[in-house]
Coordinates of C-alpha atoms in Angstrom, one line a residue:
M1229 CA 0.0 0.1 0.2
K1230 CA 1.6 3.2 -0.9
E1231 CA 0.7 6.2 1.4
D1232 CA 2.8 8.7 2.7
P1233 CA 4.4 7.9 6.2
V1234 CA 2.8 9.2 9.3
V1235 CA 5.8 10.2 11.4
H1236 CA 6.0 9.9 15.6
S1237 CA 9.2 11.3 16.7
F1238 CA 10.2 12.2 20.2
F1239 CA 13.1 13.9 21.9
V1240 CA 15.0 11.2 23.9
E1241 CA 16.6 11.9 27.4
Q1242 CA 20.3 11.6 27.3
P1243 CA 22.0 9.0 29.4
D1244 CA 22.4 10.2 33.1
L1245 CA 20.5 13.6 31.6
E1246 CA 24.0 14.7 30.1
P1247 CA 24.4 17.5 28.0
I1248 CA 24.5 17.2 24.3
P1249 CA 28.0 17.4 23.1
P1250 CA 28.4 20.2 20.9
R1251 CA 29.4 18.6 17.7
I1252 CA 26.0 16.4 18.2
E1253 CA 24.2 19.8 18.4
R1254 CA 25.8 21.0 15.2
L1255 CA 24.9 17.9 13.4
T1256 CA 21.2 17.7 14.6
G1257 CA 20.4 20.9 15.5
I1258 CA 19.1 19.6 18.6
T1259 CA 19.6 21.6 21.8
N1260 CA 20.0 21.2 25.5
D1261 CA 16.5 23.5 25.7
D1262 CA 14.6 20.8 22.8
L1263 CA 15.8 18.1 25.9
E1264 CA 13.3 19.9 28.1
I1265 CA 10.5 17.8 26.5
A1266 CA 12.4 14.6 26.2
V1267 CA 10.9 11.4 27.2
S1268 CA 12.7 8.5 28.3
P1269 CA 14.1 5.6 26.3
K1270 CA 11.7 3.0 27.8
R1271 CA 8.7 5.6 26.9
V1272 CA 9.8 5.4 23.3
V1273 CA 9.9 1.4 23.4
A1274 CA 6.3 1.4 24.8
E1275 CA 4.7 3.7 22.4
L1276 CA 6.8 1.7 19.6
K1277 CA 5.5 -1.7 20.9
K1278 CA 1.8 -0.3 20.9
L1279 CA 1.7 0.8 17.7
I1280 CA 3.5 -2.7 16.2
K1281 CA 0.8 -4.4 18.3
S1282 CA -2.4 -2.7 16.7
L1283 CA -0.8 -3.2 13.5
P1284 CA -2.2 -6.5 11.5
E1285 CA 0.1 -9.8 12.1
K1286 CA 1.1 -10.1 8.5
E1287 CA 1.9 -6.5 8.4
K1288 CA 4.5 -6.2 11.0
L1289 CA 7.3 -4.8 8.7
C1290 CA 10.1 -2.5 9.6
V1291 CA 11.3 -0.7 6.5
I1292 CA 15.1 0.7 6.9
H1293 CA 17.7 2.8 4.7
Y1294 CA 21.0 0.7 5.5
S1295 CA 19.4 -1.6 8.1
R1296 CA 23.1 -2.8 9.2
F1297 CA 23.5 0.5 10.8
E1298 CA 20.3 1.0 12.2
L1299 CA 19.3 -2.9 13.6
P1300 CA 21.9 -2.8 16.4
F1301 CA 20.5 0.4 17.6
L1302 CA 16.8 -0.9 17.6
T1303 CA 17.7 -4.4 19.2
E1304 CA 19.8 -2.8 22.1
L1305 CA 16.8 -0.5 22.6
F1306 CA 14.3 -3.5 23.1
N1307 CA 16.9 -5.7 25.1
R1308 CA 17.0 -3.1 27.5
Y1309 CA 13.7 -1.5 27.5
G1310 CA 11.4 -3.9 26.0
S1311 CA 12.5 -7.0 27.8
R1312 CA 13.0 -8.8 24.4
K1313 CA 15.8 -10.6 22.9
S1314 CA 14.5 -10.2 19.1
L1315 CA 13.0 -7.7 17.5
P1316 CA 8.6 -8.0 17.5
F1317 CA 8.8 -7.3 13.4
E1318 CA 10.3 -8.2 10.0
T1319 CA 12.8 -6.0 8.6
I1320 CA 13.5 -5.0 5.1
C1321 CA 16.6 -2.7 4.0
T1322 CA 15.6 -0.2 1.0
F1323 CA 19.8 0.3 0.5
E1324 CA 19.9 -3.6 -0.5
I1325 CA 16.8 -3.1 -2.6
A1326 CA 18.6 -0.3 -4.4
R1327 CA 21.7 -2.1 -4.7
R1328 CA 20.4 -4.6 -6.9
L1329 CA 18.1 -2.6 -8.7
Y1330 CA 20.6 0.1 -9.3
P1331 CA 24.0 -1.6 -9.5
N1332 CA 25.9 1.4 -11.3
L1333 CA 24.6 4.3 -9.5
P1334 CA 27.7 6.2 -7.7
S1335 CA 26.1 6.3 -4.4
R1336 CA 22.9 4.9 -2.8
G1337 CA 23.0 6.8 0.4
I1338 CA 20.0 7.9 1.6
R1339 CA 20.4 11.6 0.6
A1340 CA 21.9 10.4 -2.7
L1341 CA 19.1 8.4 -3.5
A1342 CA 16.4 10.6 -2.5
G1343 CA 18.3 12.9 -4.7
F1344 CA 18.1 10.6 -7.3
L1345 CA 14.6 9.7 -7.3
G1346 CA 13.8 13.9 -7.2
M1347 CA 13.0 13.8 -3.1
E1348 CA 15.0 16.3 -0.9
L1349 CA 16.3 15.4 2.4
H1350 CA 16.8 18.4 5.2
D1351 CA 20.2 19.0 5.7
L1352 CA 20.4 18.4 9.6
K1353 CA 20.2 14.7 10.4
R1354 CA 17.0 14.2 12.4
A1355 CA 15.4 10.9 12.9
S1356 CA 12.0 12.3 11.3
S1357 CA 13.1 13.7 7.8
H1358 CA 15.2 10.2 7.5
V1359 CA 11.9 8.2 8.1
E1360 CA 9.7 10.5 5.7
T1361 CA 12.5 10.0 3.0
T1362 CA 12.8 6.1 3.6
G1363 CA 9.1 6.2 3.5
L1364 CA 9.0 7.8 0.3
I1365 CA 12.0 5.6 -1.4
W1366 CA 10.2 2.5 -0.5
N1367 CA 7.0 3.8 -2.2
H1368 CA 9.2 4.2 -5.4
L1369 CA 11.2 1.0 -5.0
L1370 CA 7.8 -1.0 -4.6
S1371 CA 6.7 0.5 -8.2
K1372 CA 10.8 -0.6 -9.5
L1373 CA 10.2 -3.9 -7.9
E1374 CA 6.6 -4.4 -9.6
E1375 CA 8.3 -3.9 -13.0
E1376 CA 10.8 -6.7 -12.3
N1377 CA 7.4 -8.9 -11.2
I1378 CA 8.3 -9.0 -7.7
R1379 CA 4.9 -8.7 -6.0
N1380 CA 5.2 -10.3 -2.6
S1381 CA 7.1 -10.9 0.5
D1382 CA 8.5 -14.3 -0.9
Q1383 CA 9.4 -12.9 -4.1
L1384 CA 11.4 -9.9 -2.5
A1385 CA 12.8 -12.3 -0.2
A1386 CA 14.2 -14.7 -3.0
F1387 CA 15.3 -11.1 -4.9
L1388 CA 17.4 -10.0 -1.9
S1389 CA 18.7 -13.6 -1.3
Q1390 CA 20.8 -12.9 -4.7
R1391 CA 24.0 -11.9 -4.5
P1392 CA 24.3 -7.7 -6.0
E1393 CA 25.9 -7.2 -9.0
K1394 CA 29.2 -5.5 -9.1
R1395 CA 29.3 -2.3 -10.4
N1396 CA 30.5 -2.9 -14.2
G1397 CA 32.5 -0.3 -16.2
K1398 CA 31.3 3.3 -16.3
L1399 CA 29.3 4.5 -13.3
E1400 CA 25.7 5.9 -14.5
Y1401 CA 24.9 9.3 -13.6
P1402 CA 21.6 10.7 -14.0
L1403 CA 22.7 13.7 -15.8
A1404 CA 22.5 13.0 -19.6
P1405 CA 25.7 13.1 -20.9
E1406 CA 25.1 15.3 -23.8
K1407 CA 24.2 18.1 -21.3
R1408 CA 27.8 18.5 -20.0
L1409 CA 29.8 17.2 -23.4
N1410 CA 27.9 20.2 -25.3
L1411 CA 28.9 22.8 -23.0
P1412 CA 31.4 25.8 -24.4
D1413 CA 35.3 25.6 -23.7
K1414 CA 34.9 28.9 -22.2
P1415 CA 34.9 30.7 -18.6
G1416 CA 32.1 31.0 -16.3
V1417 CA 30.2 29.8 -13.4
Y1418 CA 28.6 26.1 -13.6
R1419 CA 25.2 25.4 -11.4
M1420 CA 24.8 21.5 -10.6
L1421 CA 20.5 21.3 -10.2
N1422 CA 18.7 18.5 -8.9
R1423 CA 15.3 16.8 -10.1
S1424 CA 13.2 19.8 -8.5
G1425 CA 15.5 22.6 -9.1
K1426 CA 17.4 22.9 -6.4
I1427 CA 21.0 24.1 -7.0
L1428 CA 23.4 21.6 -5.1
Y1429 CA 26.8 23.2 -6.4
V1430 CA 28.1 26.6 -7.6
G1431 CA 32.0 26.3 -9.4
K1432 CA 33.8 28.3 -11.7
A1433 CA 36.0 27.4 -14.0
T1434 CA 38.6 28.6 -17.0
S1435 CA 36.7 26.2 -19.5
L1436 CA 33.4 25.0 -18.3
K1437 CA 33.4 22.0 -20.4
A1438 CA 36.8 20.7 -18.8
R1439 CA 35.8 21.3 -15.2
V1440 CA 32.4 20.1 -15.5
N1441 CA 33.4 17.0 -17.2
S1442 CA 36.3 16.5 -14.8
H1443 CA 33.6 16.0 -12.2
F1444 CA 32.1 12.5 -14.1
R1445 CA 35.4 11.0 -15.3
G1446 CA 37.0 8.4 -13.0
R1447 CA 36.9 7.4 -9.3
K1448 CA 40.1 7.9 -7.8
R1449 CA 40.4 10.7 -5.9
K1450 CA 36.9 11.1 -5.3
T1451 CA 35.1 10.9 -1.9
S1452 CA 31.8 9.5 -1.2
K1453 CA 30.3 13.2 -0.6
S1454 CA 31.2 13.7 -4.0
F1455 CA 29.6 10.4 -5.2
E1456 CA 26.6 11.8 -3.2
L1457 CA 26.7 14.8 -5.0
L1458 CA 26.6 13.5 -8.3
T1459 CA 23.8 10.9 -7.9
Q1460 CA 21.5 13.7 -7.4
V1461 CA 22.8 16.1 -10.5
T1462 CA 20.1 16.0 -13.2
D1463 CA 21.0 19.5 -15.0
I1464 CA 23.9 22.1 -15.3
Q1465 CA 23.3 25.8 -16.2
V1466 CA 26.0 28.1 -17.3
T1467 CA 26.8 31.8 -17.1

């Protein structure tokens, strides 16, 4: 069923009510003032268990982007505050689905994949925006899976049991090659845009054609941030 997710989020108390480290505050935008309305981890687990219990037995499914990172935290939360050694739901990882559907995409991180699909993730690393974005990614992947004749949980399990293809040959960028190959060999400013027209990056060059195309050539000396950016770029504007 393809519906926009209804997101429930909480500020969670720090262990021993310690203040938030400055680095985490900069990363998330959450301040110590926000924690005045924080709830205990035990309350969060209780609310989550209540929500899970309300679901039909066959729909107790947790969709996560990059579950290898998230599952240990969820498991520890239920072990410590929910008196359970196993999670009360099945999990599906949208990252693993994307690995198989888009084997040559430069990046399949949540921000890169969202941008590739025309969505935007807020700059701050906040759980609510990640949940909303994961829901949108899941709905898109459901459509792609249907195109591959994967329409039920057994077929999906068989699909995910297959070893994903290794990246073969050139990386597949969403930007049409002719848009960068036909740029003028002149000085100027270039802007990289995503599907919704948002400017992702601005640069300047003595040769627009040479500089822009250098972003898309080779893999050496490119960081994960570079691949994340280029996975989202669908248009180039120059002055």
